[in-house]
JSON list of C-alpha atoms in Angstrom, two decimals:
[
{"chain": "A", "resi": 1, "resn": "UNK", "atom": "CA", "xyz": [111.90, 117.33, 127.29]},
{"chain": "A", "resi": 2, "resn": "UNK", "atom": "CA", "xyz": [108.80, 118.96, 126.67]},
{"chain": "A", "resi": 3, "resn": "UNK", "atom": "CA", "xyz": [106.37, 119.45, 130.38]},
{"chain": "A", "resi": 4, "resn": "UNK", "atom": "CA", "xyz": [103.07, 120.96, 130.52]},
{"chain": "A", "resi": 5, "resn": "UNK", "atom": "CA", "xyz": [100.80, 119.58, 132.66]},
{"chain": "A", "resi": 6, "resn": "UNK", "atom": "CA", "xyz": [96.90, 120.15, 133.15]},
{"chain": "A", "resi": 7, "resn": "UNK", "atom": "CA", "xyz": [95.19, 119.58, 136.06]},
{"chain": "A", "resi": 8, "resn": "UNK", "atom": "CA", "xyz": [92.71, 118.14, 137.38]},
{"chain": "A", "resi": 9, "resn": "UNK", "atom": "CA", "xyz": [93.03, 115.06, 134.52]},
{"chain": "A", "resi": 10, "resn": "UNK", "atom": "CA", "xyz": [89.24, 114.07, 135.16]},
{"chain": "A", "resi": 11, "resn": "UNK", "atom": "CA", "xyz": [86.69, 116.12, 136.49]},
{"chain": "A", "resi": 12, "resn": "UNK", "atom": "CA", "xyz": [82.73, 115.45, 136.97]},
{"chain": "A", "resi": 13, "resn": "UNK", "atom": "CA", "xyz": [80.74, 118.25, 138.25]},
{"chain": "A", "resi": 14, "resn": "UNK", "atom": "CA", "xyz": [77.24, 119.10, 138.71]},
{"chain": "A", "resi": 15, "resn": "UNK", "atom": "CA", "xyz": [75.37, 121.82, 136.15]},
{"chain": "A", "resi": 16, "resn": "UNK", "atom": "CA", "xyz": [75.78, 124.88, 137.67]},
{"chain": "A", "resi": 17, "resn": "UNK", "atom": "CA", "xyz": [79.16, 125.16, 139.36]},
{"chain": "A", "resi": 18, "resn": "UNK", "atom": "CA", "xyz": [82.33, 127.04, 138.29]},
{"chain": "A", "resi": 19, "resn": "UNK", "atom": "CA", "xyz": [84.98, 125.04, 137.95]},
{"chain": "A", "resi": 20, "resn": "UNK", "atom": "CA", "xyz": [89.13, 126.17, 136.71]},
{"chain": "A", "resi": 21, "resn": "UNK", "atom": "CA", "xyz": [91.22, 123.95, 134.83]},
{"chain": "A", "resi": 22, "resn": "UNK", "atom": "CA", "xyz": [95.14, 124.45, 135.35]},
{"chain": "A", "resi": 23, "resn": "UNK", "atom": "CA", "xyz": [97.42, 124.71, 132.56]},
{"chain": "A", "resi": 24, "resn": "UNK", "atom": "CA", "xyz": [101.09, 125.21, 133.45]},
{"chain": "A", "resi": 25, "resn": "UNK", "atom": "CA", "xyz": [104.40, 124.75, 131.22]},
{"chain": "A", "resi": 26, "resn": "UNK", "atom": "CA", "xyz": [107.84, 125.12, 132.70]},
{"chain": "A", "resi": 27, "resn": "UNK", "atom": "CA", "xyz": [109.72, 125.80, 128.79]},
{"chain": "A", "resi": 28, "resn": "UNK", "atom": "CA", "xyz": [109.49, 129.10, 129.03]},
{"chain": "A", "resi": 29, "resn": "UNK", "atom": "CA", "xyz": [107.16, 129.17, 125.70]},
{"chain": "A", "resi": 30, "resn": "UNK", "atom": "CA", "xyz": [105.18, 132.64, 125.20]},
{"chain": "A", "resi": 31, "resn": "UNK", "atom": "CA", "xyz": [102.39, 130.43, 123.32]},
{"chain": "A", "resi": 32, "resn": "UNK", "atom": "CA", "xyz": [99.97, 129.12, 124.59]},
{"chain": "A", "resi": 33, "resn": "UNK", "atom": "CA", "xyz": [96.66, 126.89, 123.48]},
{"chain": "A", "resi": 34, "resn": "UNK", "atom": "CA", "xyz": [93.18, 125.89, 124.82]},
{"chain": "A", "resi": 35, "resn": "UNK", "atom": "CA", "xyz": [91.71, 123.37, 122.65]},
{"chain": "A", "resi": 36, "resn": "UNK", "atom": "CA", "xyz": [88.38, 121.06, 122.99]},
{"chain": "A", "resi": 37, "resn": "UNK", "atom": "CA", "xyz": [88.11, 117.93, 121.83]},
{"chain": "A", "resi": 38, "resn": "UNK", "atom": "CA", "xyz": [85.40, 115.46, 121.61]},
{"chain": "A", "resi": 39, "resn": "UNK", "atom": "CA", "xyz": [86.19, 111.87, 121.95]},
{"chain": "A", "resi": 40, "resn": "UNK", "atom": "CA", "xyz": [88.17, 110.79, 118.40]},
{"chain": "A", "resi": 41, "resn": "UNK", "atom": "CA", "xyz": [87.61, 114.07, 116.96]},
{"chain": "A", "resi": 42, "resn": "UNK", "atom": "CA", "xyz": [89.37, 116.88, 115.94]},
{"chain": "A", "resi": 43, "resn": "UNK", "atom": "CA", "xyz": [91.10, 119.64, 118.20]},
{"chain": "A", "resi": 44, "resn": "UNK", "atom": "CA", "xyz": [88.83, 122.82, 118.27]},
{"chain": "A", "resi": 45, "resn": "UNK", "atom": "CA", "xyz": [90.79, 125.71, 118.96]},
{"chain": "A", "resi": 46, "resn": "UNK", "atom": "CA", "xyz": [88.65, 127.63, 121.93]},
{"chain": "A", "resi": 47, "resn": "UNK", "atom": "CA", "xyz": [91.79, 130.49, 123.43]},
{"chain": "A", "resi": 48, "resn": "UNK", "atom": "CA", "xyz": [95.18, 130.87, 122.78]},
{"chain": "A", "resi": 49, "resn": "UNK", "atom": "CA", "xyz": [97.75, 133.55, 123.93]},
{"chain": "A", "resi": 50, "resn": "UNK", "atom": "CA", "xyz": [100.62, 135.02, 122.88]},
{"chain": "A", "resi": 51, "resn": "UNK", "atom": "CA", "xyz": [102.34, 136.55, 126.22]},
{"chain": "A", "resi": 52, "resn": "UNK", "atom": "CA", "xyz": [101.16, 137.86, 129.77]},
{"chain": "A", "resi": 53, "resn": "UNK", "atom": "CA", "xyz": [98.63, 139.46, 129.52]},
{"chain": "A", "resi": 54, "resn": "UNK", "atom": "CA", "xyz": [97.32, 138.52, 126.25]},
{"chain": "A", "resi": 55, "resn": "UNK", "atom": "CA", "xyz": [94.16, 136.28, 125.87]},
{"chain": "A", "resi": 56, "resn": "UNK", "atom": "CA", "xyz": [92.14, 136.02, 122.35]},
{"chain": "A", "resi": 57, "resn": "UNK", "atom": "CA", "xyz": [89.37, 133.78, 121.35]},
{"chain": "A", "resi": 58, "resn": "UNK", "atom": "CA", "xyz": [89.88, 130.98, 119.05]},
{"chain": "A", "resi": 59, "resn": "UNK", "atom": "CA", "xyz": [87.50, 129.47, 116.12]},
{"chain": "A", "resi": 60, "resn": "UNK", "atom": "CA", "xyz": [85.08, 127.71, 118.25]},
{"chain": "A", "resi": 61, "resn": "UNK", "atom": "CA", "xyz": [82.87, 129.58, 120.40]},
{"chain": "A", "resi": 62, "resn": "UNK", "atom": "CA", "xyz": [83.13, 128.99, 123.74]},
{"chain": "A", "resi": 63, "resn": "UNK", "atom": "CA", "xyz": [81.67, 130.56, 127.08]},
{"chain": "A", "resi": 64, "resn": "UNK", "atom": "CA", "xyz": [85.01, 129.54, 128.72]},
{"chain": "A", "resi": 65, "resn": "UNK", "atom": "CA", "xyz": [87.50, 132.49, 129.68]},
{"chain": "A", "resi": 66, "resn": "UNK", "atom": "CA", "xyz": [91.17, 132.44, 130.21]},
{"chain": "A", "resi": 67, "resn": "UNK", "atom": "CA", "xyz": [93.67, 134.44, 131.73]},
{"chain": "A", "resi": 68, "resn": "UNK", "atom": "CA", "xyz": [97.79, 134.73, 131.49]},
{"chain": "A", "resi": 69, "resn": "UNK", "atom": "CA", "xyz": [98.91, 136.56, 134.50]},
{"chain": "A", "resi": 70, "resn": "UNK", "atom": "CA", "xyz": [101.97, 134.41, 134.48]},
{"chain": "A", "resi": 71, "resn": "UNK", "atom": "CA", "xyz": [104.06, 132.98, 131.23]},
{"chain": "A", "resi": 72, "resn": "UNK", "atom": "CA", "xyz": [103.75, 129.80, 132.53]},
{"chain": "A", "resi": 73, "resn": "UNK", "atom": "CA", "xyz": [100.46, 129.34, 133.79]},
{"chain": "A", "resi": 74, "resn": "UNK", "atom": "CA", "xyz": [96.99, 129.43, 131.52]},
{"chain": "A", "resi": 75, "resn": "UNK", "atom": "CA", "xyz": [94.18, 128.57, 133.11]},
{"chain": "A", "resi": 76, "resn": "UNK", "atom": "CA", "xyz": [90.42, 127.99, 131.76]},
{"chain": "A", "resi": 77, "resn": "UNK", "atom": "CA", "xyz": [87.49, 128.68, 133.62]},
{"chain": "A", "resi": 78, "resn": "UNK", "atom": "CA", "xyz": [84.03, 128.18, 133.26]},
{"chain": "A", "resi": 79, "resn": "UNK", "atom": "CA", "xyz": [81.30, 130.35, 135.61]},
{"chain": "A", "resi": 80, "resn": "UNK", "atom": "CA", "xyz": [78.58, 128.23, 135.24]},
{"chain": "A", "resi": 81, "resn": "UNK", "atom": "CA", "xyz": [78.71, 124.52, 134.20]},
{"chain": "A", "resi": 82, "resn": "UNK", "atom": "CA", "xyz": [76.40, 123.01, 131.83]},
{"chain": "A", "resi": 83, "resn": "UNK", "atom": "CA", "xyz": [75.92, 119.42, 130.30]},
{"chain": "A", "resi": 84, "resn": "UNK", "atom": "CA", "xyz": [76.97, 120.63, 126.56]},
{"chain": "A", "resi": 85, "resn": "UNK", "atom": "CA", "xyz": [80.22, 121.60, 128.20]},
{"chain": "A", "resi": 86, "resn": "UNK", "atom": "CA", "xyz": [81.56, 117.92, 128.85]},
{"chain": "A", "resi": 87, "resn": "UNK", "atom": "CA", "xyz": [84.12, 117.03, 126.50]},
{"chain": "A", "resi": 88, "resn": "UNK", "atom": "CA", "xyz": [87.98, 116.63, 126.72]},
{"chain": "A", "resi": 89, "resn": "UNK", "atom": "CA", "xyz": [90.39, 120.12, 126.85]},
{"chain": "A", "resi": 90, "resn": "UNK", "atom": "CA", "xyz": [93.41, 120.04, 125.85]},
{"chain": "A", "resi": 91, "resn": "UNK", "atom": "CA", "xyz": [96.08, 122.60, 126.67]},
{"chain": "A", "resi": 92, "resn": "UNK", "atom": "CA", "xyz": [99.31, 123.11, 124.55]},
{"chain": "A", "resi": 93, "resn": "UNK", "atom": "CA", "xyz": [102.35, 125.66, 124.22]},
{"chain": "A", "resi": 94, "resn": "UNK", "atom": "CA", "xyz": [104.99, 126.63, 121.44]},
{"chain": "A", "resi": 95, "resn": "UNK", "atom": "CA", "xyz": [107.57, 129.50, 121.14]},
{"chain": "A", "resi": 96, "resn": "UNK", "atom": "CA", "xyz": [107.70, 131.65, 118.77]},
{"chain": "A", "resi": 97, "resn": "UNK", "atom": "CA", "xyz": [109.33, 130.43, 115.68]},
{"chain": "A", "resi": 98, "resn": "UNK", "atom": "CA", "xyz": [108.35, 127.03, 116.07]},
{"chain": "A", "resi": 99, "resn": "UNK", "atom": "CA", "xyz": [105.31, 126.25, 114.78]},
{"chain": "A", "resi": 100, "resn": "UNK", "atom": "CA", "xyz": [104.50, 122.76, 116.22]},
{"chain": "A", "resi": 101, "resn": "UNK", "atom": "CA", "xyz": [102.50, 122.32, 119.60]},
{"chain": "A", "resi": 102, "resn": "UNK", "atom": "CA", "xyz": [103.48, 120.47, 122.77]},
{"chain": "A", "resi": 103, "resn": "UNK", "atom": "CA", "xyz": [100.52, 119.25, 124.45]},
{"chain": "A", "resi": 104, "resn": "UNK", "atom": "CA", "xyz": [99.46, 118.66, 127.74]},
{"chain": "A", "resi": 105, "resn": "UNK", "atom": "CA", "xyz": [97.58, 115.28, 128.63]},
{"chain": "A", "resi": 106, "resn": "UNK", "atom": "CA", "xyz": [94.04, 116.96, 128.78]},
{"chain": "A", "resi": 107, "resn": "UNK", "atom": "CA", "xyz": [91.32, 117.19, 130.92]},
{"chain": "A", "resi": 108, "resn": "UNK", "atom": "CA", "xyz": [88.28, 115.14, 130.73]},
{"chain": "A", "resi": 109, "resn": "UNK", "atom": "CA", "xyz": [85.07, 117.09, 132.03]},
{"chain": "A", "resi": 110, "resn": "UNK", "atom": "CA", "xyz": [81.96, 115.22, 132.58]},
{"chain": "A", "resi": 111, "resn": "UNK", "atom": "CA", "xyz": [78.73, 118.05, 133.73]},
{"chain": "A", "resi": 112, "resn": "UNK", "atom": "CA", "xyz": [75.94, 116.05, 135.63]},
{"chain": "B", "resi": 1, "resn": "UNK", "atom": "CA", "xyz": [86.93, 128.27, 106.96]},
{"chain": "B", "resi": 2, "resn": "UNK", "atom": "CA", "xyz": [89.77, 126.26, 106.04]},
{"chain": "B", "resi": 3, "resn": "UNK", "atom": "CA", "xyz": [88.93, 122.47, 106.23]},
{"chain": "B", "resi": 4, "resn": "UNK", "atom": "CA", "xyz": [91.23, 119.70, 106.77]},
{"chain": "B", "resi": 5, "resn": "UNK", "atom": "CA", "xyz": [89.64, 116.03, 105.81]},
{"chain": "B", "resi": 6, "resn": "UNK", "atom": "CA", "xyz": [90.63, 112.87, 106.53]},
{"chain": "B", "resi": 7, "resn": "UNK", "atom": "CA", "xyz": [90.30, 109.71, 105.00]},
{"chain": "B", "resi": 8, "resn": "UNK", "atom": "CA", "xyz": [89.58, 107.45, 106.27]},
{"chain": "B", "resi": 9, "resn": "UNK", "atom": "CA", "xyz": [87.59, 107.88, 109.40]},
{"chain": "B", "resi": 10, "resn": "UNK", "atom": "CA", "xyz": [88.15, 104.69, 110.88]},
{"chain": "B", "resi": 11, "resn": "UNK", "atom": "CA", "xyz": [90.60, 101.89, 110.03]},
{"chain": "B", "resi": 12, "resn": "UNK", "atom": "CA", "xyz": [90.69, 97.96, 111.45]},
{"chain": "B", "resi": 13, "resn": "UNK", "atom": "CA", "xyz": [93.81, 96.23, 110.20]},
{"chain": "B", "resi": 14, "resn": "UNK", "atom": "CA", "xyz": [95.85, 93.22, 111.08]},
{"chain": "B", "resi": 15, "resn": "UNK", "atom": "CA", "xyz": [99.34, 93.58, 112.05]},
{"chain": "B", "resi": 16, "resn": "UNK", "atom": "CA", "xyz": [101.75, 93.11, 109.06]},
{"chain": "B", "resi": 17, "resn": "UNK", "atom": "CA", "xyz": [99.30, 95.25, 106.45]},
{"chain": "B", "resi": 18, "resn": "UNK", "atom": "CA", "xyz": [100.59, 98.41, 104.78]},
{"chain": "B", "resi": 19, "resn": "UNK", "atom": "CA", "xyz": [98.18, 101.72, 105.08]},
{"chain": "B", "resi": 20, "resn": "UNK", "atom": "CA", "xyz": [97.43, 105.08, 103.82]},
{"chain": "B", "resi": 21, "resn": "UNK", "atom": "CA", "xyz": [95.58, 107.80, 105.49]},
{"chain": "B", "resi": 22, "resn": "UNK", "atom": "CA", "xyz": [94.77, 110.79, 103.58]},
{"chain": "B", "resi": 23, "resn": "UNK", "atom": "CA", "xyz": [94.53, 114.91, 104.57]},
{"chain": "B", "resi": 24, "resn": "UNK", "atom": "CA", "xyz": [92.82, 116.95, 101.94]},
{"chain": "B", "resi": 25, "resn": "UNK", "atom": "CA", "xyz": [92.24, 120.57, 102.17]},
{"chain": "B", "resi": 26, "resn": "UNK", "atom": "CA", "xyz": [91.12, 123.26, 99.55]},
{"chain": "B", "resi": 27, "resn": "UNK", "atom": "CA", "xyz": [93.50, 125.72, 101.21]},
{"chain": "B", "resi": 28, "resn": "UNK", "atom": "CA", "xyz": [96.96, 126.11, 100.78]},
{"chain": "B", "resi": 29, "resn": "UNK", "atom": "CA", "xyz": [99.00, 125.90, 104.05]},
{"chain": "B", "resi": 30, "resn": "UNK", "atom": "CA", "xyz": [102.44, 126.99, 105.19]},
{"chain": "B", "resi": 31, "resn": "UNK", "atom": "CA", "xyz": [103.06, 123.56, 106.46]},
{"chain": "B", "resi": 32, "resn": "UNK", "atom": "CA", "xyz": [101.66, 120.38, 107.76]},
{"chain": "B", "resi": 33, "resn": "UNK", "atom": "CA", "xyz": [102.05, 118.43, 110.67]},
{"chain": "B", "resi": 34, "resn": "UNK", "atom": "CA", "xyz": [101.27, 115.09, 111.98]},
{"chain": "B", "resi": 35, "resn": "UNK", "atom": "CA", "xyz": [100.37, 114.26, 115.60]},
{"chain": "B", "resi": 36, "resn": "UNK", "atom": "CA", "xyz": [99.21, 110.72, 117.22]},
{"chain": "B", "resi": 37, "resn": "UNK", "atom": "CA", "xyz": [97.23, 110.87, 120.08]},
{"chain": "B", "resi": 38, "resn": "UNK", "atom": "CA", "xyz": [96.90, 107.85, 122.04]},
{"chain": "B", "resi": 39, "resn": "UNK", "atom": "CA", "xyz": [93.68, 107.53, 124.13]},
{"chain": "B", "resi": 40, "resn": "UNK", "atom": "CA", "xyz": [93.43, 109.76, 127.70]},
{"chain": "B", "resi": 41, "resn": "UNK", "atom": "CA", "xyz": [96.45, 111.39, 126.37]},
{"chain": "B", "resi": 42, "resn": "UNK", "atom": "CA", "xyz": [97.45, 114.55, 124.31]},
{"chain": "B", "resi": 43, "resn": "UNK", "atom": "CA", "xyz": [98.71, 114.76, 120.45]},
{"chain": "B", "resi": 44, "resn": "UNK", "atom": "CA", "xyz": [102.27, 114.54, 120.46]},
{"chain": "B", "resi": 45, "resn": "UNK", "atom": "CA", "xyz": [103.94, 115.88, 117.36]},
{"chain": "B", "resi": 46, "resn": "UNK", "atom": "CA", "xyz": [105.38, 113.02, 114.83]},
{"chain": "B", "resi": 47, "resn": "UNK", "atom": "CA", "xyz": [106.47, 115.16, 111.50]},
{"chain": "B", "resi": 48, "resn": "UNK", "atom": "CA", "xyz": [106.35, 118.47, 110.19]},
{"chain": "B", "resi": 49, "resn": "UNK", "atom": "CA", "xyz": [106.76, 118.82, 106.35]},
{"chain": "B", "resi": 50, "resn": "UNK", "atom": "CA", "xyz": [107.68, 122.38, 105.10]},
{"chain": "B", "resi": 51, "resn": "UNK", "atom": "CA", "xyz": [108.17, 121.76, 100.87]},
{"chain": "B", "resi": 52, "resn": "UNK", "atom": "CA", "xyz": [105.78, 121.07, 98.32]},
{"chain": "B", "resi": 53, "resn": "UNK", "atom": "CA", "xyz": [106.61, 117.65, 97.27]},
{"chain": "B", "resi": 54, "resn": "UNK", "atom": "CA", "xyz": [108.71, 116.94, 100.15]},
{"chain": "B", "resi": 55, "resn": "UNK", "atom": "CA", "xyz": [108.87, 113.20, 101.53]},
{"chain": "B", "resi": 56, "resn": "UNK", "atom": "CA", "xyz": [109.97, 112.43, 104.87]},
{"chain": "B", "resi": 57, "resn": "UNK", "atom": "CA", "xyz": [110.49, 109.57, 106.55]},
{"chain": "B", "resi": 58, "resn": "UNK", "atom": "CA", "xyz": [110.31, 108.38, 110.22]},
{"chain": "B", "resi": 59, "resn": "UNK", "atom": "CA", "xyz": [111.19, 104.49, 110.16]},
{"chain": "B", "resi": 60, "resn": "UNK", "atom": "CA", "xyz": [107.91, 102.37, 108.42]},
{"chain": "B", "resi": 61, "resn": "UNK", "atom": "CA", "xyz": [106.14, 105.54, 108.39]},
{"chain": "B", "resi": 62, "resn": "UNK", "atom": "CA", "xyz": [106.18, 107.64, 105.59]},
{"chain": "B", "resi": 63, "resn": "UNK", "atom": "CA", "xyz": [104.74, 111.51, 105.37]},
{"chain": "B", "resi": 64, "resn": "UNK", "atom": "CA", "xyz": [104.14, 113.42, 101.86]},
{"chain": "B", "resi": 65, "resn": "UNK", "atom": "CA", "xyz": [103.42, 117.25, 101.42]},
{"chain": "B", "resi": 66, "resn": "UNK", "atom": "CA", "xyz": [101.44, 117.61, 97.72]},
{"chain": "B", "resi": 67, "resn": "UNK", "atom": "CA", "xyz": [102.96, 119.69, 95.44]},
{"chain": "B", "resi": 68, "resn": "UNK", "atom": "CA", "xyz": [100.19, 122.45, 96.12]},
{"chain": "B", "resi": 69, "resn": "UNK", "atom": "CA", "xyz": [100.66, 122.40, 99.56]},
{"chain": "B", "resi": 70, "resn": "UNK", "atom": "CA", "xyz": [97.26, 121.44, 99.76]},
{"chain": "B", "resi": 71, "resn": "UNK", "atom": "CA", "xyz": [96.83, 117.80, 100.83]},
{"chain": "B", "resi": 72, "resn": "UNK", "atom": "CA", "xyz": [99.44, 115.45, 102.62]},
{"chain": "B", "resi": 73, "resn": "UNK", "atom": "CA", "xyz": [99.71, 111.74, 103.37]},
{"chain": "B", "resi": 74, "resn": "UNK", "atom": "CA", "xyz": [100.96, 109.56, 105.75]},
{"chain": "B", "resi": 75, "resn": "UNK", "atom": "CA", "xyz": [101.80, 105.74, 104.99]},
{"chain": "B", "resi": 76, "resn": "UNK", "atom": "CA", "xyz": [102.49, 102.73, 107.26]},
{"chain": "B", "resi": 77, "resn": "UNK", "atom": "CA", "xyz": [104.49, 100.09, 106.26]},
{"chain": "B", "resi": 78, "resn": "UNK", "atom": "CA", "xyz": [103.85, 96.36, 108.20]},
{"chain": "B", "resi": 79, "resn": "UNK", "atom": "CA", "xyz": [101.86, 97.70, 111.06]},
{"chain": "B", "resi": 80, "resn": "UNK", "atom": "CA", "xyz": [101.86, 97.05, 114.36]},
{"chain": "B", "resi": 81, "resn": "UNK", "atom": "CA", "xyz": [99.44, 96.97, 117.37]},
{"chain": "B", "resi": 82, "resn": "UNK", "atom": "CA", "xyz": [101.85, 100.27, 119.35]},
{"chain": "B", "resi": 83, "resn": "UNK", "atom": "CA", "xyz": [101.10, 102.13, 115.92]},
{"chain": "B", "resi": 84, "resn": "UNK", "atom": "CA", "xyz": [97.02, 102.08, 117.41]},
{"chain": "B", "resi": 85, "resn": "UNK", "atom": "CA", "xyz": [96.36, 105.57, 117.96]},
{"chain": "B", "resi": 86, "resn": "UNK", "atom": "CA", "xyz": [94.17, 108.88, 116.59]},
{"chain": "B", "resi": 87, "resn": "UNK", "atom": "CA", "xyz": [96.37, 110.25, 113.56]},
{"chain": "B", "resi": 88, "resn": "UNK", "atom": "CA", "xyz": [95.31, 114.14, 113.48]},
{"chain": "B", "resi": 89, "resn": "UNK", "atom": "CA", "xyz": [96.77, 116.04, 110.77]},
{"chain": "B", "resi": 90, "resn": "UNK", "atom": "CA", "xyz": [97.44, 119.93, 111.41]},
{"chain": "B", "resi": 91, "resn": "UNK", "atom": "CA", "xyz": [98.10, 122.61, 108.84]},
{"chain": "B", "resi": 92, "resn": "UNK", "atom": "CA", "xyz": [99.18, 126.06, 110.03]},
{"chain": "B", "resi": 93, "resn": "UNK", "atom": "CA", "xyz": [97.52, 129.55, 109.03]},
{"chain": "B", "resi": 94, "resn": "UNK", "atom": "CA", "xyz": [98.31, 132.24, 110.94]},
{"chain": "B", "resi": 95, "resn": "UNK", "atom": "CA", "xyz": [100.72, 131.07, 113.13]},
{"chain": "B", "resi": 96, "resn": "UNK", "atom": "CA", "xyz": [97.30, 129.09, 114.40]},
{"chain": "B", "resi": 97, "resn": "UNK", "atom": "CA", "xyz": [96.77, 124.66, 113.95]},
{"chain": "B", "resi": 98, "resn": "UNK", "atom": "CA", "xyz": [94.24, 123.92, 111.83]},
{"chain": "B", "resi": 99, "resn": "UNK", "atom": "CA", "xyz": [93.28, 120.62, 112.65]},
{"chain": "B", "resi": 100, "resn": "UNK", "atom": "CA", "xyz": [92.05, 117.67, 110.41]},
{"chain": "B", "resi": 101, "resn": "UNK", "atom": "CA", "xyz": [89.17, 115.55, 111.32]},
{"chain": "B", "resi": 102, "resn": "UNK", "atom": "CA", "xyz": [91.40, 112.38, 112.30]},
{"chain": "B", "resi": 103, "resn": "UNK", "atom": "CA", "xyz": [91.86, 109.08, 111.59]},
{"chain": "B", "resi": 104, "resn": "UNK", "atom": "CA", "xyz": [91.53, 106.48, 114.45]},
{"chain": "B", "resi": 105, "resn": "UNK", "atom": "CA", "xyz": [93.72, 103.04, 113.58]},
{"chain": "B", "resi": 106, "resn": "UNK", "atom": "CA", "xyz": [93.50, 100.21, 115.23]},
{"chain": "B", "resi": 107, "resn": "UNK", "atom": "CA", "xyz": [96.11, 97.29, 114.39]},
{"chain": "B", "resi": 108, "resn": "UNK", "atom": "CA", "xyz": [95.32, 93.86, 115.96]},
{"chain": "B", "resi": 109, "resn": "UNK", "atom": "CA", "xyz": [98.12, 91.13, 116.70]}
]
């Protein structure tokens, strides 16, 4: 049974203030995904991370940063909020070896 | 930058009617994969297919690899209104998800 969970699932915040989004997965898996998503479009790939300590940026530009202090934990945060920032993120995790994705149930962030 | 299209976009059907939706890419891929995502919800993963040419089958639906490993199809045999959903194709390049632009269906009773 695949569980990775993201929290808050819906967010609305004013422009301005820094907001985390929690990302945990109790497999184990060393992999693990930020992607953003707008609504009925594809996944952007924004960070992804392949161990503690290891953070890289993904295709799509983002003024997001993560961190992965803990294998099982990857969260996203954003210092400063902005309007272009709503949108959906999704979090997901593999191990190595396996190339498909479990994926959390997202976030939906709406910036006033 | 590798590009993964679908066709089509958008897709109305009644229950009962047979489908195609397309994945076309000008880049060669290790392997594909096909995820639904239902609204408020993430992708969850429905086949991966490995082999050029290879056909797999997951009851009425039914997943192709082309023989370039290039492009990849997914069919639906007699629909039905829980097979509604965002059909995202995925093709993997450096141990990274590429993913295609997505098809939403929508099947009505």
């Amino acid at each position: 049974e695949a569980d990775i969970y993201q929290t808050p699932r819906y967010l609305v915040i004013g422009t301005g203030k820094k907001i985390t989004l929690e990302c945990s997965q109790t497999m184990g898996h060393d992999k693990m995904y930020w992607y953003q998503q707008d609504p009925g479009m594809e996944l952007h790939l924004i960070h992804y991370s392949y161990g503690v300590n290891s953070t890289e940026k993904g295709d799509l530009s983002s003024e997001s940063t993560v961190s992965r202090i803990r294998t099982e934990h990857f969260p996203l945060t954003l210092e400063s909020a902005r309007p272009s920032h709503t949108s959906q993120y999704l979090c997901a995790s593999s191990s190595w070896g396996r190339e498909w994705q479990y994926f959390g149930p997202g976030t939906r962030l709406t910036v006033t | 930058t590798q590009l993964l299209e679908q066709s089509p976009q958008f897709l109305s059907i009644q229950e009962g009617e047979n489908l195609t939706v397309y994945c076309n890419s000008s880049s060669v891929f290790s392997s594909l994969q096909w995820y639904r995502q239902e609204p408020g919800e993430g992708p969850v993963l429905l086949v991966t297919v490995v082999t050029g040419g290879e056909v797999k089958k997951l009851k009425r639906l039914t997943f192709q690899f082309g023989d370039a490993r290039k492009d990849s199809s997914l069919h639906i045999t007699a629909a039905q209104p829980g097979d509604t959903g965002l059909y995202l194709c995925a093709g993997v390049a450096a141990d990274k998800l590429i993913f295609g632009t997505g098809t939403r269906l929508q099947v009505f009773p």
